Short mmCIF file of C-alpha atoms and ligand atoms in Angstrom, two decimals:
data_model
loop_
_atom_site.label_atom_id
_atom_site.label_comp_id
_atom_site.label_asym_id
_atom_site.label_seq_id
_atom_site.Cartn_x
_atom_site.Cartn_y
_atom_site.Cartn_z
CA MET A 1 -0.09 0.05 0.24
CA ALA A 2 0.70 3.36 -0.97
CA LEU A 3 1.12 3.83 3.54
CA PHE A 4 4.48 1.66 3.07
CA SER A 5 6.29 3.82 -0.11
CA ARG A 6 6.06 6.70 1.73
CA ARG A 7 7.65 6.08 5.01
CA ALA A 8 11.53 7.39 4.81
CA SER A 9 12.58 5.61 7.44
CA THR A 10 12.42 1.84 5.73
CA PRO A 11 16.29 1.00 5.69
CA ALA A 12 17.51 -1.38 2.93
CA PRO A 13 18.99 -4.44 3.23
CA ILE A 14 22.60 -2.74 3.53
CA ASP A 15 21.80 -0.82 6.46
CA GLY A 16 23.55 -1.73 9.20
CA VAL A 17 25.07 -4.55 7.67
CA ASP A 18 29.42 -4.48 8.58
CA VAL A 19 30.59 -7.13 6.14
CA VAL A 20 29.35 -8.08 2.70
CA LEU A 21 29.74 -11.58 1.38
CA ALA A 22 29.28 -11.98 -2.08
CA ASP A 23 28.86 -15.48 -4.15
CA LEU A 24 30.23 -14.95 -7.41
CA ASP A 25 29.00 -17.01 -9.85
CA GLY A 26 25.44 -15.46 -10.57
CA VAL A 27 25.93 -12.39 -8.27
CA VAL A 28 29.30 -11.04 -9.66
CA TYR A 29 29.59 -12.31 -13.09
CA ALA A 30 28.24 -14.84 -15.57
CA GLY A 31 31.01 -16.81 -17.56
CA ALA A 32 34.08 -14.01 -17.92
CA GLY A 33 32.16 -10.45 -17.99
CA ALA A 34 30.40 -8.82 -15.18
CA LEU A 35 26.66 -9.18 -14.22
CA PRO A 36 24.73 -5.46 -15.09
CA TYR A 37 24.89 -3.26 -11.71
CA ALA A 38 26.82 -5.66 -9.90
CA VAL A 39 30.10 -3.89 -10.28
CA ASP A 40 28.77 -0.52 -9.70
CA SER A 41 26.90 -1.28 -6.24
CA LEU A 42 28.97 -3.65 -5.00
CA ASN A 43 31.94 -0.75 -4.81
CA LYS A 44 28.92 1.29 -3.91
CA ALA A 45 28.62 -1.40 -0.35
CA ARG A 46 31.73 -1.54 0.22
CA ASP A 47 31.95 2.50 1.37
CA GLY A 48 32.22 1.74 5.04
CA ARG A 49 31.98 -2.07 4.84
CA VAL A 50 34.04 -4.92 4.28
CA LEU A 51 33.62 -6.35 1.13
CA ALA A 52 34.30 -10.01 0.77
CA TYR A 53 33.49 -13.10 -1.48
CA ILE A 54 32.66 -16.94 -0.61
CA THR A 55 33.24 -19.25 -3.23
CA ASN A 56 32.93 -23.26 -3.54
CA ASN A 57 35.10 -23.48 -6.53
CA ALA A 58 38.42 -25.70 -5.67
CA SER A 59 40.21 -24.90 -8.96
CA ARG A 60 41.24 -21.28 -8.77
CA THR A 61 43.42 -19.72 -5.95
CA ASP A 62 42.43 -16.68 -3.92
CA ALA A 63 44.79 -14.69 -5.76
CA SER A 64 43.44 -15.72 -9.48
CA VAL A 65 40.25 -14.95 -8.00
CA ALA A 66 40.60 -11.60 -7.15
CA ALA A 67 42.88 -10.96 -10.70
CA HIS A 68 39.21 -11.29 -12.39
CA LEU A 69 37.57 -9.19 -10.14
CA SER A 70 40.17 -6.62 -9.95
CA GLU A 71 40.07 -6.32 -13.94
CA LEU A 72 36.18 -6.62 -13.71
CA GLY A 73 36.46 -3.19 -11.87
CA LEU A 74 35.88 -4.77 -8.32
CA ALA A 75 40.01 -4.11 -5.96
CA THR A 76 40.13 -6.99 -4.54
CA ALA A 77 42.90 -8.60 -2.69
CA PRO A 78 43.51 -12.32 -2.22
CA GLY A 79 42.94 -12.21 1.41
CA ASP A 80 39.30 -10.73 0.64
CA ILE A 81 38.44 -14.41 -0.96
CA VAL A 82 37.01 -17.07 0.95
CA THR A 83 37.16 -20.38 -0.63
CA SER A 84 35.90 -23.54 -0.11
CA PRO A 85 39.93 -25.35 0.24
CA GLN A 86 40.46 -22.73 3.03
CA ALA A 87 37.12 -23.70 4.85
CA ALA A 88 38.10 -27.33 4.59
CA MET A 89 41.87 -26.82 6.15
CA ARG A 90 39.57 -24.66 9.01
CA LEU A 91 38.40 -28.45 9.66
CA LEU A 92 42.01 -29.90 8.92
CA VAL A 93 43.74 -28.19 11.60
CA GLN A 94 40.53 -29.35 14.41
CA ARG A 95 41.34 -32.73 13.60
CA ILE A 96 44.82 -34.20 12.57
CA ALA A 97 48.13 -32.67 14.22
CA PRO A 98 50.28 -29.69 12.62
CA GLY A 99 52.35 -31.58 10.02
CA SER A 100 50.98 -34.36 9.45
CA THR A 101 51.22 -36.12 5.71
CA VAL A 102 47.43 -35.47 3.59
CA LEU A 103 46.55 -37.15 1.05
CA VAL A 104 45.07 -34.46 -1.57
CA VAL A 105 42.53 -35.18 -4.22
CA GLY A 106 42.84 -32.18 -6.63
CA GLY A 107 44.16 -29.64 -7.81
CA ASP A 108 47.33 -26.91 -7.48
CA GLY A 109 44.79 -24.70 -5.51
CA LEU A 110 44.12 -27.36 -2.90
CA VAL A 111 47.58 -28.46 -2.65
CA THR A 112 48.21 -24.80 -1.90
CA GLU A 113 46.56 -24.46 0.55
CA VAL A 114 47.16 -28.06 2.10
CA GLU A 115 51.16 -27.04 2.13
CA LYS A 116 50.21 -23.06 3.37
CA ALA A 117 48.20 -24.69 6.47
CA GLY A 118 51.75 -26.23 7.19
CA PHE A 119 51.05 -30.22 6.07
CA VAL A 120 52.83 -32.30 4.09
CA VAL A 121 51.31 -33.15 0.70
CA THR A 122 51.01 -36.75 -0.49
CA ARG A 123 49.31 -38.19 -3.41
CA SER A 124 49.86 -42.47 -2.20
CA ALA A 125 47.70 -43.97 0.44
CA ASP A 126 51.58 -45.93 0.55
CA ASP A 127 52.32 -42.92 3.09
CA ALA A 128 50.46 -43.34 5.55
CA PRO A 129 48.32 -39.99 5.95
CA SER A 130 46.31 -38.44 8.50
CA ALA A 131 43.40 -36.99 6.26
CA VAL A 132 42.22 -37.04 3.03
CA VAL A 133 41.27 -33.71 1.50
CA GLN A 134 39.06 -33.74 -1.73
CA GLY A 135 38.38 -30.93 -4.11
CA PHE A 136 37.79 -30.27 -7.44
CA ALA A 137 40.00 -30.28 -10.61
CA PRO A 138 39.85 -30.84 -14.30
CA GLU A 139 42.56 -33.56 -13.73
CA VAL A 140 41.45 -35.46 -11.05
CA GLY A 141 40.43 -38.98 -12.57
CA TRP A 142 40.63 -42.66 -11.61
CA THR A 143 44.42 -42.82 -10.18
CA GLN A 144 43.62 -40.14 -7.58
CA LEU A 145 39.79 -41.56 -6.78
CA ALA A 146 41.23 -44.87 -5.94
CA GLU A 147 44.39 -43.85 -3.90
CA ALA A 148 41.37 -42.17 -1.90
CA ALA A 149 39.47 -45.21 -1.51
CA TYR A 150 42.35 -47.29 -0.47
CA ALA A 151 43.61 -44.39 2.08
CA LEU A 152 39.75 -44.44 3.86
CA LYS A 153 38.88 -48.23 3.67
CA VAL A 154 39.18 -48.30 7.83
CA PRO A 155 35.78 -46.56 8.72
CA GLU A 156 35.95 -43.51 10.90
CA GLU A 157 34.13 -45.22 13.78
CA GLU A 158 36.75 -47.77 13.63
CA GLY A 159 39.63 -45.86 13.90
CA GLY A 160 39.62 -45.06 10.04
CA ILE A 161 41.21 -41.27 9.29
CA PRO A 162 39.05 -37.82 8.64
CA TRP A 163 37.88 -37.37 4.95
CA ILE A 164 36.80 -33.89 3.87
CA ALA A 165 35.52 -32.30 1.35
CA THR A 166 35.43 -28.76 0.15
CA ASN A 167 32.34 -29.05 -1.48
CA THR A 168 29.82 -31.16 -3.38
CA ASP A 169 28.09 -29.43 -6.01
CA TRP A 170 27.27 -31.73 -8.48
CA THR A 171 27.60 -30.13 -11.37
CA ILE A 172 30.32 -27.21 -12.66
CA PRO A 173 29.49 -25.03 -15.20
CA GLN A 174 32.19 -24.82 -18.35
CA ALA A 175 31.96 -22.86 -21.55
CA ARG A 176 30.12 -25.95 -23.43
CA GLY A 177 27.51 -26.93 -20.58
CA LEU A 178 27.59 -28.38 -16.64
CA ALA A 179 30.15 -31.25 -16.45
CA PRO A 180 30.49 -33.48 -13.20
CA GLY A 181 31.73 -31.37 -10.48
CA ASN A 182 32.98 -32.43 -6.59
CA GLY A 183 30.06 -33.83 -5.42
CA THR A 184 30.02 -36.56 -8.33
CA LEU A 185 33.43 -37.20 -7.74
CA VAL A 186 33.37 -37.44 -3.84
CA SER A 187 29.98 -39.43 -4.77
CA ALA A 188 32.37 -41.77 -6.69
CA VAL A 189 34.84 -42.47 -3.56
CA HIS A 190 31.82 -43.15 -1.41
CA THR A 191 29.89 -45.70 -3.57
CA ALA A 192 33.41 -47.38 -3.10
CA VAL A 193 34.36 -47.43 0.60
CA GLY A 194 30.79 -46.38 2.12
CA ARG A 195 31.49 -43.95 4.19
CA LEU A 196 30.53 -40.20 4.24
CA ALA A 197 32.61 -37.22 3.76
CA THR A 198 32.84 -34.01 5.76
CA VAL A 199 32.17 -30.63 3.48
CA ALA A 200 33.51 -27.56 4.25
CA GLY A 201 31.99 -25.17 1.47
CA LYS A 202 28.35 -24.16 0.91
CA PRO A 203 25.77 -25.32 2.07
CA GLU A 204 27.73 -26.31 5.00
CA VAL A 205 28.97 -23.73 7.60
CA PRO A 206 32.46 -24.27 7.78
CA ILE A 207 33.14 -21.67 4.61
CA PHE A 208 30.62 -18.82 6.53
CA GLN A 209 32.50 -19.59 9.66
CA GLU A 210 35.59 -18.89 8.05
CA ALA A 211 34.84 -15.84 6.52
CA VAL A 212 32.66 -14.72 9.66
CA ALA A 213 35.69 -15.30 11.73
CA ARG A 214 38.53 -13.69 8.91
CA PHE A 215 36.44 -10.70 8.62
CA SER A 216 35.47 -10.46 12.34
CA ALA A 217 31.87 -10.07 11.14
CA ARG A 218 29.23 -8.97 13.73
CA GLN A 219 26.26 -8.04 10.68
CA PRO A 220 27.17 -10.10 7.83
CA LEU A 221 24.93 -9.96 4.87
CA PHE A 222 25.27 -12.51 2.15
CA LEU A 223 24.19 -12.26 -1.35
CA GLY A 224 23.69 -15.77 -3.61
CA ASP A 225 21.77 -16.78 -6.65
CA ARG A 226 20.95 -20.24 -5.39
CA LEU A 227 18.42 -21.59 -2.67
CA ASP A 228 19.74 -24.74 -2.34
CA THR A 229 23.47 -24.15 -1.84
CA ASP A 230 23.65 -19.95 -0.64
CA ILE A 231 20.78 -19.07 1.08
CA LEU A 232 20.59 -22.55 3.38
CA GLY A 233 23.93 -22.54 3.91
CA ALA A 234 23.66 -18.56 5.18
CA ASN A 235 20.82 -19.68 7.28
CA ARG A 236 22.39 -22.69 8.99
CA ALA A 237 25.34 -20.53 9.55
CA GLY A 238 23.20 -17.78 11.63
CA ILE A 239 23.73 -15.14 8.54
CA ALA A 240 21.44 -12.45 6.78
CA SER A 241 21.11 -13.25 3.19
CA ALA A 242 19.88 -11.69 0.01
CA LEU A 243 18.94 -13.99 -3.09
CA VAL A 244 19.71 -11.80 -6.26
CA LEU A 245 17.50 -12.79 -9.73
CA THR A 246 20.66 -12.34 -11.40
CA GLY A 247 21.82 -16.33 -11.66
CA VAL A 248 20.55 -19.86 -11.15
CA ASP A 249 16.87 -19.45 -9.04
CA ARG A 250 14.05 -18.13 -11.09
CA PRO A 251 10.85 -17.19 -9.55
CA LYS A 252 8.97 -20.05 -9.81
CA HIS A 253 12.10 -21.63 -7.31
CA VAL A 254 11.80 -18.96 -4.78
CA LEU A 255 8.10 -19.33 -4.25
CA ALA A 256 8.14 -22.77 -3.85
CA ALA A 257 11.57 -22.80 -1.55
CA PRO A 258 11.11 -24.83 1.51
CA GLU A 259 11.52 -23.55 5.24
CA GLY A 260 15.45 -23.68 5.63
CA SER A 261 16.31 -22.11 2.49
CA ARG A 262 14.05 -19.06 2.63
CA PRO A 263 15.91 -15.54 1.97
CA THR A 264 16.19 -12.32 4.49
CA PHE A 265 15.68 -10.38 1.12
CA ILE A 266 15.16 -10.91 -2.79
CA LEU A 267 16.55 -8.75 -4.64
CA GLY A 268 16.06 -8.48 -8.48
CA ASP A 269 18.88 -7.10 -8.92
CA LEU A 270 22.07 -5.55 -6.83
CA ARG A 271 21.23 -1.60 -7.56
CA GLU A 272 18.27 -2.92 -4.78
CA LEU A 273 20.78 -3.28 -2.09
CA HIS A 274 20.97 -0.02 -1.26
CA GLU A 275 16.96 0.71 -1.80
CA PRO A 276 14.59 1.17 0.57
CA TYR A 277 13.09 -2.49 1.20
CA PRO A 278 9.53 -2.29 1.32
CA GLU A 279 7.99 -4.17 4.71
CA VAL A 280 6.33 -7.60 3.93
CA SER A 281 2.91 -8.03 5.89
CA VAL A 282 1.06 -11.34 5.96
CA LYS A 283 -2.71 -10.71 7.37
CA GLY A 284 -5.80 -12.58 7.39
CA GLY A 285 -4.34 -15.04 4.77
CA VAL A 286 -3.25 -11.78 2.30
CA ALA A 287 0.55 -10.38 1.71
CA THR A 288 1.19 -7.13 0.82
CA VAL A 289 4.27 -5.34 -0.26
CA ARG A 290 3.85 -1.97 -1.55
CA GLU A 291 1.18 -1.52 -4.09
CA ALA A 292 1.20 -5.68 -4.59
CA ARG A 293 -1.35 -8.05 -3.17
CA VAL A 294 -1.21 -11.87 -2.95
CA ALA A 295 -3.94 -13.57 -1.19
CA ILE A 296 -4.08 -17.44 -0.14
CA ASP A 297 -7.82 -18.98 -0.74
CA GLY A 298 -8.00 -22.42 -0.12
CA ALA A 299 -5.99 -23.78 -3.18
CA ASP A 300 -5.62 -20.96 -4.82
CA VAL A 301 -3.32 -18.14 -4.75
CA ARG A 302 -4.98 -15.12 -5.95
CA VAL A 303 -2.86 -11.68 -7.19
CA LEU A 304 -5.32 -9.23 -6.13
CA SER A 305 -3.06 -6.64 -7.07
CA GLU A 306 0.17 -6.65 -9.31
CA GLY A 307 1.63 -3.40 -7.77
CA ASP A 308 3.70 -1.05 -9.77
CA ARG A 309 7.41 -3.72 -9.79
CA PRO A 310 7.22 -7.25 -10.39
CA ILE A 311 9.77 -7.22 -7.59
CA ASP A 312 6.82 -6.55 -5.32
CA LEU A 313 4.67 -9.12 -6.77
CA LEU A 314 6.99 -12.34 -6.20
CA ARG A 315 7.85 -11.02 -2.64
CA ALA A 316 4.29 -10.88 -1.82
CA GLY A 317 3.28 -14.19 -3.27
CA ALA A 318 6.51 -15.64 -1.31
CA ALA A 319 5.14 -14.16 1.77
CA ALA A 320 1.89 -15.24 1.27
CA ILE A 321 2.66 -19.34 0.02
CA TRP A 322 5.43 -18.90 2.70
CA SER A 323 3.19 -18.15 5.70
CA THR A 324 0.30 -20.86 5.24
CA GLY A 325 3.92 -23.46 6.32
CA ARG A 326 2.38 -25.82 3.20
CA ALA A 327 4.00 -27.27 0.10
CA ILE A 328 4.17 -25.31 -3.26
CA PHE A 329 2.42 -28.57 -5.20
CA GLY A 330 -0.28 -28.11 -3.06
CA PHE A 331 -1.20 -25.23 -5.23
CA ARG A 332 -2.94 -23.19 -8.09
CA VAL A 333 -0.28 -20.66 -8.46
CA PRO A 334 -1.41 -17.85 -11.50
CA GLU A 335 0.99 -17.62 -14.32
CA GLN A 336 1.94 -14.09 -13.37
CA LEU A 337 3.42 -14.84 -10.12
CA TYR A 338 6.24 -16.82 -11.62
CA ALA A 339 6.56 -14.59 -15.01
CA ASP A 340 10.52 -14.17 -14.94
CA PRO A 341 10.91 -10.53 -16.20
CA PHE A 342 14.15 -10.45 -14.10
CA HIS A 343 18.01 -10.87 -15.95
CA ARG A 344 19.05 -13.91 -16.43
CA PRO A 345 22.36 -14.99 -17.74
MG1 MG B 1 26.28 -18.29 -7.21
#
């Protein structure tokens, strides 16, 4: 309602935040190029705040990610990048003695982090490693997976060594399409040995804990484009989150988001970080966001008013459906609610 849009005091998502943590693909860039408005909005977000990045991708070093971001116009130091191999080291130092030998399944990015953490790298199970750490690299093949299986043959409850996976993303985007990601390769070892890896990256919490600790964050805000990794992980870590609709997940996914994967804010693009975020109210089965109003009527979701902005209609639709505690497949949802006028890469 007009009442809300006139309230000058409505804060923006960025207000009160001391550390902005951003996912990369689908938030900052798509492929090699920056997404619309991302660079300007993030540079503005840095005013008086720490701006840092979280990535599950274990095949790039923090320095190479920082160089890429700097080329895009976001001056970034390697220390501003939190990677899943770094989160994996956080887990390793808690579980094995300093200077232990670690079997690495992965590439140079992971080897570098293992060495930086003071461990000795081996590629052979015959060297009696104290742990296995596994991350994606294009050169990981049967030989490396077999060494992991040999090293992990004893179950952990019978004194077997720890197995840490940097992340379990099933796929990894490549120029020619989606290819098997680290989760697929971890799963191959799992199938062979019957053990489960401990995971460091999103949607697990170690990568968020590493970021909060490194930047001494008191009120961080995480920006992501995926509900099932970014937003779920931020929620598990107790961090406020914004889903930005410039990447993987679309309006229909937002409406269907399960309880643990619902973001604090829903943004069409990163400009909205700096704009007043409208009040979202749900009363008597009617959700109102500015001029947009959506009602729940039994199994029907009804648009009472589209409002002026598609993003407000989506926010109202999500609030209405989420407030019921019912699953999305129990509803008839009008097409205009999951229309997708937002930018997609
Ligand atoms: Mg992403």
